[in-house]
Amino acid sequence: MQKHKDVLHQTGRLALALVVCVGAMLGVYALLGKFTTSVFLGAVIGSVLAIGNFLSLSITVSNALDRAARDQDPQRAQLSIQASSVVRLLVLAAIYILLFRAEVCDPVAALIPLLLAQAALKLVEFFRKDDKGGDTAV
């Protein structure tokens, strides 16, 4: 149960940082006079997909590491993680293609949160308060 708490806690951190980043993105759209309902919907959908992608990745890695420790088979864990990354990419691509073909939202506004999630992860890691984050003594 503790591993799921850790995954959910880290996902919550990412979600909070992503909301801030996407808010800034929407602010830029508003300043440029390009803010529309389609842009807002794209930002929301993109954020949900980015957070879901991260959550799926985290659960897959956690489960693969547990299996590797239990079975003493790190190659199998690595293959599991690699297969998951391919499947996640294909699912994301299919969802985005369907969204864009149906013209549900602005494509750029829907894709930017995936990129912002990477920046948000770096911010979360930088401000983490342990020996892996940015608060280490020099």
Backbone as a printed PyTorch tensor [residue, N CA C, xyz], in Angstrom:
tensor([[[  0.8140,  -1.1990,   0.0000],
         [  0.0000,   0.0000,   0.0000],
         [  0.8560,   1.2600,   0.0000]],

        [[  2.0210,   1.1830,   0.6420],
         [  2.8950,   2.3600,   0.7160],
         [  3.3780,   2.7900,  -0.6610]],

        [[  3.6660,   1.8100,  -1.5330],
         [  4.1490,   2.1810,  -2.8650],
         [  3.0880,   2.9430,  -3.6450]],

        [[  1.8220,   2.5910,  -3.4680],
         [  0.7550,   3.3030,  -4.1610],
         [  0.6040,   4.7200,  -3.6100]],

        [[  0.8210,   4.8790,  -2.3120],
         [  0.7850,   6.2130,  -1.7180],
         [  1.8810,   7.0850,  -2.3180]],

        [[  3.0600,   6.5170,  -2.4670],
         [  4.1740,   7.2650,  -3.0400],
         [  3.8910,   7.6740,  -4.4820]],

        [[  3.3410,   6.7460,  -5.2540],
         [  3.0080,   7.0330,  -6.6540],
         [  1.9460,   8.1170,  -6.7340]],

        [[  0.9170,   8.0100,  -5.9100],
         [ -0.1440,   9.0160,  -5.9210],
         [  0.3500,  10.3640,  -5.4180]],

        [[  1.2300,  10.3460,  -4.4330],
         [  1.7900,  11.6020,  -3.9270],
         [  2.6070,  12.3040,  -5.0110]],

        [[  3.4410,  11.5560,  -5.7010],
         [  4.2530,  12.1300,  -6.7720],
         [  3.3690,  12.6070,  -7.9270]],

        [[  2.3220,  11.8680,  -8.2330],
         [  1.3880,  12.2810,  -9.2840],
         [  0.6690,  13.5640,  -8.8850]],

        [[  0.3100,  13.6760,  -7.6250],
         [ -0.3120,  14.9060,  -7.1320],
         [  0.6090,  16.0990,  -7.2630]],

        [[  1.8880,  15.8980,  -6.9470],
         [  2.8770,  16.9820,  -7.1210],
         [  2.9570,  17.4090,  -8.5800]],

        [[  3.0220,  16.4150,  -9.4660],
         [  3.0800,  16.7240, -10.8940],
         [  1.8280,  17.4680, -11.3260]],

        [[  0.6710,  17.0170, -10.8720],
         [ -0.5840,  17.6580, -11.2600],
         [ -0.6040,  19.1220, -10.8220]],

        [[ -0.1510,  19.3850,  -9.6150],
         [ -0.1170,  20.7620,  -9.1190],
         [  0.8280,  21.6220,  -9.9560]],

        [[  2.0150,  21.1130, -10.2190],
         [  2.9760,  21.8660, -11.0420],
         [  2.4530,  22.0400, -12.4640]],

        [[  1.7850,  21.0370, -12.9790],
         [  1.2510,  21.1220, -14.3380],
         [  0.1190,  22.1360, -14.4210]],

        [[ -0.7060,  22.2120, -13.3910],
         [ -1.7820,  23.2080, -13.3720],
         [ -1.1880,  24.6140, -13.4410]],

        [[ -0.1120,  24.8350, -12.7130],
         [  0.5440,  26.1510, -12.7550],
         [  1.0880,  26.4350, -14.1580]],

        [[  1.7630,  25.4540, -14.7480],
         [  2.3320,  25.6320, -16.0900],
         [  1.2430,  25.8460, -17.1450]],

        [[  0.1810,  25.0660, -17.0710],
         [ -0.9130,  25.1970, -18.0410],
         [ -1.6370,  26.5260, -17.8280]],

        [[ -1.7440,  26.9610, -16.5850],
         [ -2.3150,  28.2790, -16.3160],
         [ -1.5090,  29.3770, -16.9820]],

        [[ -0.1880,  29.2490, -16.9140],
         [  0.6760,  30.2170, -17.5910],
         [  0.4850,  30.1410, -19.1070]],

        [[  0.3500,  28.9360, -19.6280],
         [  0.1160,  28.7650, -21.0610],
         [ -1.1900,  29.4420, -21.4730]],

        [[ -2.2400,  29.2450, -20.6970],
         [ -3.5180,  29.8750, -21.0130],
         [ -3.4240,  31.3920, -20.8950]],

        [[ -2.6190,  31.8640, -19.9670],
         [ -2.3830,  33.2990, -19.8530],
         [ -1.7260,  33.8670, -21.1000]],

        [[ -0.7830,  33.1380, -21.6510],
         [ -0.1270,  33.5750, -22.8900],
         [ -1.1390,  33.6010, -24.0360]],

        [[ -1.9560,  32.5600, -24.1240],
         [ -3.0100,  32.5560, -25.1480],
         [ -3.9110,  33.7840, -24.9940]],

        [[ -4.2760,  34.1140, -23.7510],
         [ -5.1540,  35.2660, -23.5080],
         [ -4.4610,  36.5720, -23.8890]],

        [[ -3.1900,  36.7000, -23.5560],
         [ -2.4460,  37.9150, -23.9070],
         [ -2.3210,  38.0940, -25.4170]],

        [[ -2.2350,  36.9850, -26.1260],
         [ -2.1370,  37.0430, -27.5830],
         [ -3.5000,  37.1940, -28.2530]],

        [[ -4.5620,  37.1450, -27.4540],
         [ -5.9100,  37.2630, -28.0000],
         [ -6.3820,  36.0110, -28.7150]],

        [[ -5.7880,  34.8770, -28.4000],
         [ -6.1160,  33.6050, -29.0650],
         [ -6.8650,  32.6430, -28.1480]],

        [[ -7.2330,  33.0920, -26.9450],
         [ -7.9100,  32.2160, -26.0020],
         [ -9.3470,  31.9700, -26.4520]],

        [[ -9.6890,  30.6950, -26.6150],
         [-11.0420,  30.2950, -27.0050],
         [-11.4510,  29.0950, -26.1490]],

        [[-12.6860,  28.7020, -26.2990],
         [-13.1680,  27.5080, -25.6100],
         [-12.4010,  26.2760, -26.0890]],

        [[-12.0810,  26.2460, -27.3630],
         [-11.3310,  25.1350, -27.9360],
         [ -9.9340,  25.0360, -27.3120]],

        [[ -9.3080,  26.1840, -27.0780],
         [ -7.9870,  26.2090, -26.4380],
         [ -8.1020,  25.7040, -25.0040]],

        [[ -9.1090,  26.1980, -24.2730],
         [ -9.2980,  25.7650, -22.8890],
         [ -9.5500,  24.2610, -22.8160]],

        [[-10.4130,  23.7660, -23.6820],
         [-10.7120,  22.3410, -23.7140],
         [ -9.4610,  21.5260, -24.0600]],

        [[ -8.6650,  22.0180, -24.9970],
         [ -7.4180,  21.3450, -25.3430],
         [ -6.4620,  21.2910, -24.1640]],

        [[ -6.3790,  22.3910, -23.4210],
         [ -5.4950,  22.4330, -22.2560],
         [ -5.9520,  21.4450, -21.1860]],

        [[ -7.2450,  21.3770, -20.9560],
         [ -7.7760,  20.4500, -19.9510],
         [ -7.5490,  19.0000, -20.3830]],

        [[ -7.8930,  18.6910, -21.6220],
         [ -7.7280,  17.3230, -22.1190],
         [ -6.2470,  16.9380, -22.1310]],

        [[ -5.3980,  17.8270, -22.6040],
         [ -3.9620,  17.5540, -22.6260],
         [ -3.3960,  17.3380, -21.2310]],

        [[ -3.8730,  18.1220, -20.2720],
         [ -3.4000,  17.9650, -18.8910],
         [ -3.8230,  16.6160, -18.3220]],

        [[ -5.0560,  16.2440, -18.5480],
         [ -5.5510,  14.9470, -18.0590],
         [ -4.7560,  13.8070, -18.6930]],

        [[ -4.4910,  13.8970, -19.9820],
         [ -3.7140,  12.8510, -20.6580],
         [ -2.2780,  12.8060, -20.1510]],

        [[ -1.6790,  13.9640, -19.9090],
         [ -0.3070,  14.0020, -19.4090],
         [ -0.2150,  13.3900, -18.0080]],

        [[ -1.1740,  13.7180, -17.1480],
         [ -1.1710,  13.1670, -15.7950],
         [ -1.4530,  11.6670, -15.8400]],

        [[ -2.3880,  11.2520, -16.6790],
         [ -2.6690,   9.8260, -16.8310],
         [ -1.4700,   9.0560, -17.3550]],

        [[ -0.7540,   9.6500, -18.2850],
         [  0.4500,   9.0360, -18.8310],
         [  1.4960,   8.8510, -17.7310]],

        [[  1.6860,   9.8850, -16.9180],
         [  2.6560,   9.7980, -15.8270],
         [  2.2330,   8.7550, -14.7950]],

        [[  0.9640,   8.7320, -14.4610],
         [  0.4690,   7.7640, -13.4800],
         [  0.6620,   6.3360, -13.9930]],

        [[  0.3570,   6.1270, -15.2560],
         [  0.5420,   4.8040, -15.8600],
         [  2.0170,   4.3930, -15.8400]],

        [[  2.8890,   5.3270, -16.1890],
         [  4.3250,   5.0590, -16.1600],
         [  4.7810,   4.7070, -14.7470]],

        [[  4.3460,   5.4810, -13.7740],
         [  4.7680,   5.2570, -12.3920],
         [  4.3200,   3.8970, -11.8760]],

        [[  3.0890,   3.5440, -12.1570],
         [  2.5780,   2.2510, -11.6920],
         [  3.3210,   1.1110, -12.3800]],

        [[  3.5640,   1.2520, -13.6710],
         [  4.2780,   0.2050, -14.4100],
         [  5.6880,   0.0020, -13.8650]],

        [[  6.4110,   1.1040, -13.6420],
         [  7.7770,   1.0010, -13.1320],
         [  7.7810,   0.4110, -11.7260]],

        [[  6.8660,   0.8570, -10.8800],
         [  6.7960,   0.3350,  -9.5170],
         [  6.5250,  -1.1680,  -9.5120]],

        [[  5.5700,  -1.5870, -10.3110],
         [  5.2480,  -3.0230, -10.3820],
         [  6.4020,  -3.8230, -10.9680]],

        [[  7.0540,  -3.2830, -12.0000],
         [  8.1730,  -3.9950, -12.6250],
         [  9.3410,  -4.1330, -11.6490]],

        [[  9.6030,  -3.0950, -10.8790],
         [ 10.6930,  -3.1770,  -9.9010],
         [ 10.3770,  -4.1770,  -8.7880]],

        [[  9.1290,  -4.1940,  -8.3640],
         [  8.7250,  -5.1830,  -7.3520],
         [  8.8910,  -6.6010,  -7.8840]],

        [[  8.4520,  -6.8270,  -9.1330],
         [  8.5940,  -8.1460,  -9.7450],
         [ 10.0660,  -8.5220,  -9.9090]],

        [[ 10.9030,  -7.5520, -10.2980],
         [ 12.3270,  -7.8310, -10.4920],
         [ 12.9850,  -8.2170,  -9.1690]],

        [[ 12.6040,  -7.5290,  -8.1010],
         [ 13.1710,  -7.8620,  -6.7940],
         [ 12.6950,  -9.2310,  -6.3140]],

        [[ 11.4370,  -9.5330,  -6.5800],
         [ 10.8680, -10.8070,  -6.1390],
         [ 11.4280, -11.9780,  -6.9440]],

        [[ 11.4890, -11.8170,  -8.2840],
         [ 11.8870, -12.9120,  -9.1630],
         [ 13.3740, -12.9160,  -9.5090]],

        [[ 14.0960, -11.8920,  -9.0900],
         [ 15.5100, -11.7550,  -9.4310],
         [ 15.7250, -11.7760, -10.9480]],

        [[ 14.8560, -11.0580, -11.6730],
         [ 14.9130, -11.0250, -13.1420],
         [ 14.8010,  -9.5840, -13.6420]],

        [[ 15.9010,  -8.8240, -13.6010],
         [ 15.8350,  -7.4160, -14.0140],
         [ 15.5810,  -7.2360, -15.5150]],

        [[ 15.9800,  -8.1900, -16.3410],
         [ 15.7460,  -8.0650, -17.7790],
         [ 14.2500,  -8.0930, -18.0900]],

        [[ 13.5290,  -8.9250, -17.3810],
         [ 12.0770,  -8.9990, -17.5870],
         [ 11.4090,  -7.6830, -17.1800]],

        [[ 11.8910,  -7.0870, -16.1050],
         [ 11.3520,  -5.8040, -15.6630],
         [ 11.6290,  -4.7260, -16.7070]],

        [[ 12.8230,  -4.7370, -17.2620],
         [ 13.1810,  -3.7600, -18.2870],
         [ 12.3000,  -3.9320, -19.5220]],

        [[ 12.0730,  -5.1630, -19.9400],
         [ 11.1980,  -5.4150, -21.0870],
         [  9.7630,  -4.9690, -20.8120]],

        [[  9.3120,  -5.1850, -19.5940],
         [  7.9650,  -4.7630, -19.2110],
         [  7.8230,  -3.2480, -19.2980]],

        [[  8.8160,  -2.5360, -18.8200],
         [  8.7910,  -1.0730, -18.8630],
         [  8.8520,  -0.5750, -20.3040]],

        [[  9.6970,  -1.1890, -21.1260],
         [  9.8020,  -0.7900, -22.5250],
         [  8.4970,  -1.0630, -23.2840]],

        [[  7.9020,  -2.2130, -23.0450],
         [  6.6330,  -2.5340, -23.7100],
         [  5.5500,  -1.5560, -23.2800]],

        [[  5.5390,  -1.2100, -22.0190],
         [  4.5590,  -0.2480, -21.5210],
         [  4.7310,   1.1060, -22.1810]],

        [[  5.9610,   1.5240, -22.3930],
         [  6.1890,   2.8380, -23.0080],
         [  5.6870,   2.8570, -24.4510]],

        [[  5.8430,   1.7630, -25.1480],
         [  5.3430,   1.6800, -26.5270],
         [  3.8130,   1.7100, -26.5290]],

        [[  3.2130,   0.9430, -25.6470],
         [  1.7530,   0.8900, -25.5770],
         [  1.1890,   2.2580, -25.1790]],

        [[  1.7960,   2.9030, -24.1850],
         [  1.3220,   4.2270, -23.7630],
         [  1.4220,   5.2310, -24.9080]],

        [[  2.5090,   5.1890, -25.6520],
         [  2.6890,   6.0960, -26.7850],
         [  1.6190,   5.8550, -27.8510]],

        [[  1.3520,   4.5950, -28.1600],
         [  0.3330,   4.2740, -29.1590],
         [ -1.0680,   4.6890, -28.7030]],

        [[ -1.3660,   4.4770, -27.4300],
         [ -2.6760,   4.8790, -26.9080],
         [ -2.8150,   6.3990, -26.9520]],

        [[ -1.7810,   7.1080, -26.5210],
         [ -1.8250,   8.5740, -26.5830],
         [ -1.9930,   9.0550, -28.0180]],

        [[ -1.2460,   8.4760, -28.9310],
         [ -1.3510,   8.8790, -30.3360],
         [ -2.7590,   8.6290, -30.8650]],

        [[ -3.3370,   7.4920, -30.5380],
         [ -4.6940,   7.1810, -31.0020],
         [ -5.7120,   8.1660, -30.4220]],

        [[ -5.5750,   8.4770, -29.1480],
         [ -6.5010,   9.4340, -28.5220],
         [ -6.3740,  10.8020, -29.1710]],

        [[ -5.1450,  11.2580, -29.3440],
         [ -4.9430,  12.5720, -29.9630],
         [ -5.4570,  12.6070, -31.3980]],

        [[ -5.2130,  11.5640, -32.1550],
         [ -5.7030,  11.5180, -33.5390],
         [ -7.2230,  11.5980, -33.5660]],

        [[ -7.8730,  10.8340, -32.6850],
         [ -9.3430,  10.8870, -32.6230],
         [ -9.8340,  12.2790, -32.2280]],

        [[ -9.1840,  12.8860, -31.2450],
         [ -9.5810,  14.2320, -30.8160],
         [ -9.4180,  15.2490, -31.9420]],

        [[ -8.3190,  15.1700, -32.6480],
         [ -8.0460,  16.1530, -33.6980],
         [ -8.9440,  15.9350, -34.9090]],

        [[ -9.1950,  14.6810, -35.2450],
         [-10.0800,  14.3950, -36.3860],
         [-11.5200,  14.8420, -36.0950]],

        [[-11.9210,  14.7150, -34.8290],
         [-13.2710,  15.1260, -34.4360],
         [-13.3430,  16.6310, -34.1590]],

        [[-12.2010,  17.2980, -34.2180],
         [-12.1050,  18.7370, -33.9590],
         [-12.7320,  19.1170, -32.6250]],

        [[-12.4030,  18.3290, -31.6090],
         [-12.9240,  18.5530, -30.2640],
         [-12.2300,  19.7250, -29.5840]],

        [[-10.9350,  19.8940, -29.8670],
         [-10.1660,  20.9140, -29.1730],
         [ -9.0440,  21.4340, -30.0720]],

        [[ -8.3760,  22.4600, -29.5710],
         [ -7.2350,  23.0280, -30.2860],
         [ -6.0540,  22.0520, -30.1740]],

        [[ -5.4860,  21.6310, -31.3000],
         [ -4.4060,  20.6320, -31.2520],
         [ -3.1560,  21.0960, -30.5070]],

        [[ -2.7490,  22.3270, -30.7290],
         [ -1.5370,  22.8120, -30.0750],
         [ -1.7450,  22.8990, -28.5690]],

        [[ -2.8820,  23.4330, -28.1660],
         [ -3.1820,  23.5490, -26.7320],
         [ -3.3150,  22.1850, -26.0710]],

        [[ -3.6680,  21.1650, -26.8270],
         [ -3.7860,  19.8180, -26.2730],
         [ -2.4310,  19.1200, -26.1750]],

        [[ -1.4980,  19.4800, -27.0520],
         [ -0.1800,  18.8360, -27.0420],
         [  0.7980,  19.5010, -26.0770]],

        [[  0.6620,  20.8000, -25.8900],
         [  1.6130,  21.5230, -25.0340],
         [  1.6670,  20.9560, -23.6090]],

        [[  0.5450,  20.5590, -22.9860],
         [  0.6590,  19.9990, -21.6330],
         [  1.5550,  18.7590, -21.5290]],

        [[  1.6590,  17.9770, -22.5940],
         [  2.5940,  16.8440, -22.5580],
         [  4.0320,  17.3370, -22.4200]],

        [[  4.3520,  18.4160, -23.1190],
         [  5.6910,  18.9890, -23.0010],
         [  5.8740,  19.6800, -21.6570]],

        [[  4.8280,  20.3690, -21.2170],
         [  4.9000,  21.0520, -19.9280],
         [  5.0310,  20.0570, -18.7740]],

        [[  4.5070,  18.8550, -18.9470],
         [  4.6380,  17.8340, -17.9000],
         [  6.1090,  17.5080, -17.6570]],

        [[  6.8980,  17.4940, -18.7190],
         [  8.3320,  17.2450, -18.5580],
         [  8.9880,  18.3620, -17.7500]],

        [[  8.6410,  19.6110, -18.0700],
         [  9.1750,  20.7480, -17.3190],
         [  8.6790,  20.7170, -15.8760]],

        [[  7.4210,  20.3650, -15.6800],
         [  6.8590,  20.2870, -14.3330],
         [  7.5720,  19.2130, -13.5120]],

        [[  7.8970,  18.0850, -14.1270],
         [  8.6310,  17.0320, -13.4200],
         [ 10.0060,  17.5230, -12.9820]],

        [[ 10.6540,  18.2630, -13.8410],
         [ 11.9680,  18.8110, -13.4860],
         [ 11.8370,  19.7890, -12.3200]],

        [[ 10.7900,  20.6210, -12.3310],
         [ 10.5580,  21.5450, -11.2250],
         [ 10.2840,  20.7940,  -9.9240]],

        [[  9.4550,  19.7690,  -9.9970],
         [  9.1330,  18.9790,  -8.8070],
         [ 10.3940,  18.3420,  -8.2460]],

        [[ 11.2200,  17.7810,  -9.0980],
         [ 12.4650,  17.1500,  -8.6520],
         [ 13.4310,  18.1760,  -8.0770]],

        [[ 13.4920,  19.3660,  -8.6730],
         [ 14.4040,  20.4000,  -8.1960],
         [ 14.0440,  20.8320,  -6.7720]],

        [[ 12.7620,  20.9380,  -6.4840],
         [ 12.3260,  21.4200,  -5.1820],
         [ 12.0480,  20.3090,  -4.1740]],

        [[ 12.3670,  19.0730,  -4.5380],
         [ 12.1630,  17.9620,  -3.6250],
         [ 13.1100,  18.0790,  -2.4450]],

        [[ 12.6350,  17.7460,  -1.2520],
         [ 13.4320,  17.9420,  -0.0250],
         [ 14.1100,  16.6600,   0.4510]],

        [[ 14.8900,  16.0600,  -0.4070],
         [ 15.6860,  14.9280,   0.0120],
         [ 17.0030,  14.9540,  -0.7420]],

        [[ 17.7670,  13.9030,  -0.6430],
         [ 19.1160,  13.9150,  -1.2460],
         [ 19.0910,  13.8750,  -2.7700]],

        [[ 17.9220,  13.7110,  -3.4130],
         [ 17.8680,  13.6720,  -4.8650],
         [ 17.4140,  14.9900,  -5.4690]],

        [[ 16.9280,  15.8980,  -4.6760],
         [ 16.3570,  17.1380,  -5.1980],
         [ 17.3220,  18.2910,  -5.1510]],

        [[ 16.7670,  19.5010,  -5.2200],
         [ 17.5800,  20.7070,  -5.2920],
         [ 17.9670,  21.2830,  -3.9510]],

        [[ 17.4950,  20.7230,  -2.8350],
         [ 17.7750,  21.2920,  -1.5360],
         [ 18.9620,  20.6320,  -0.8580]],

        [[ 19.9080,  20.1190,  -1.5890],
         [ 21.0560,  19.4630,  -0.9850],
         [ 22.0900,  20.4950,  -0.6220]],

        [[ 22.8410,  20.2010,   0.3940],
         [ 23.9130,  21.1140,   0.8400],
         [ 25.1090,  20.9820,  -0.0790]],

        [[ 25.7420,  22.0940,  -0.3170],
         [ 26.9210,  22.0940,  -1.1950],
         [ 28.1630,  22.1180,  -0.3620]]])
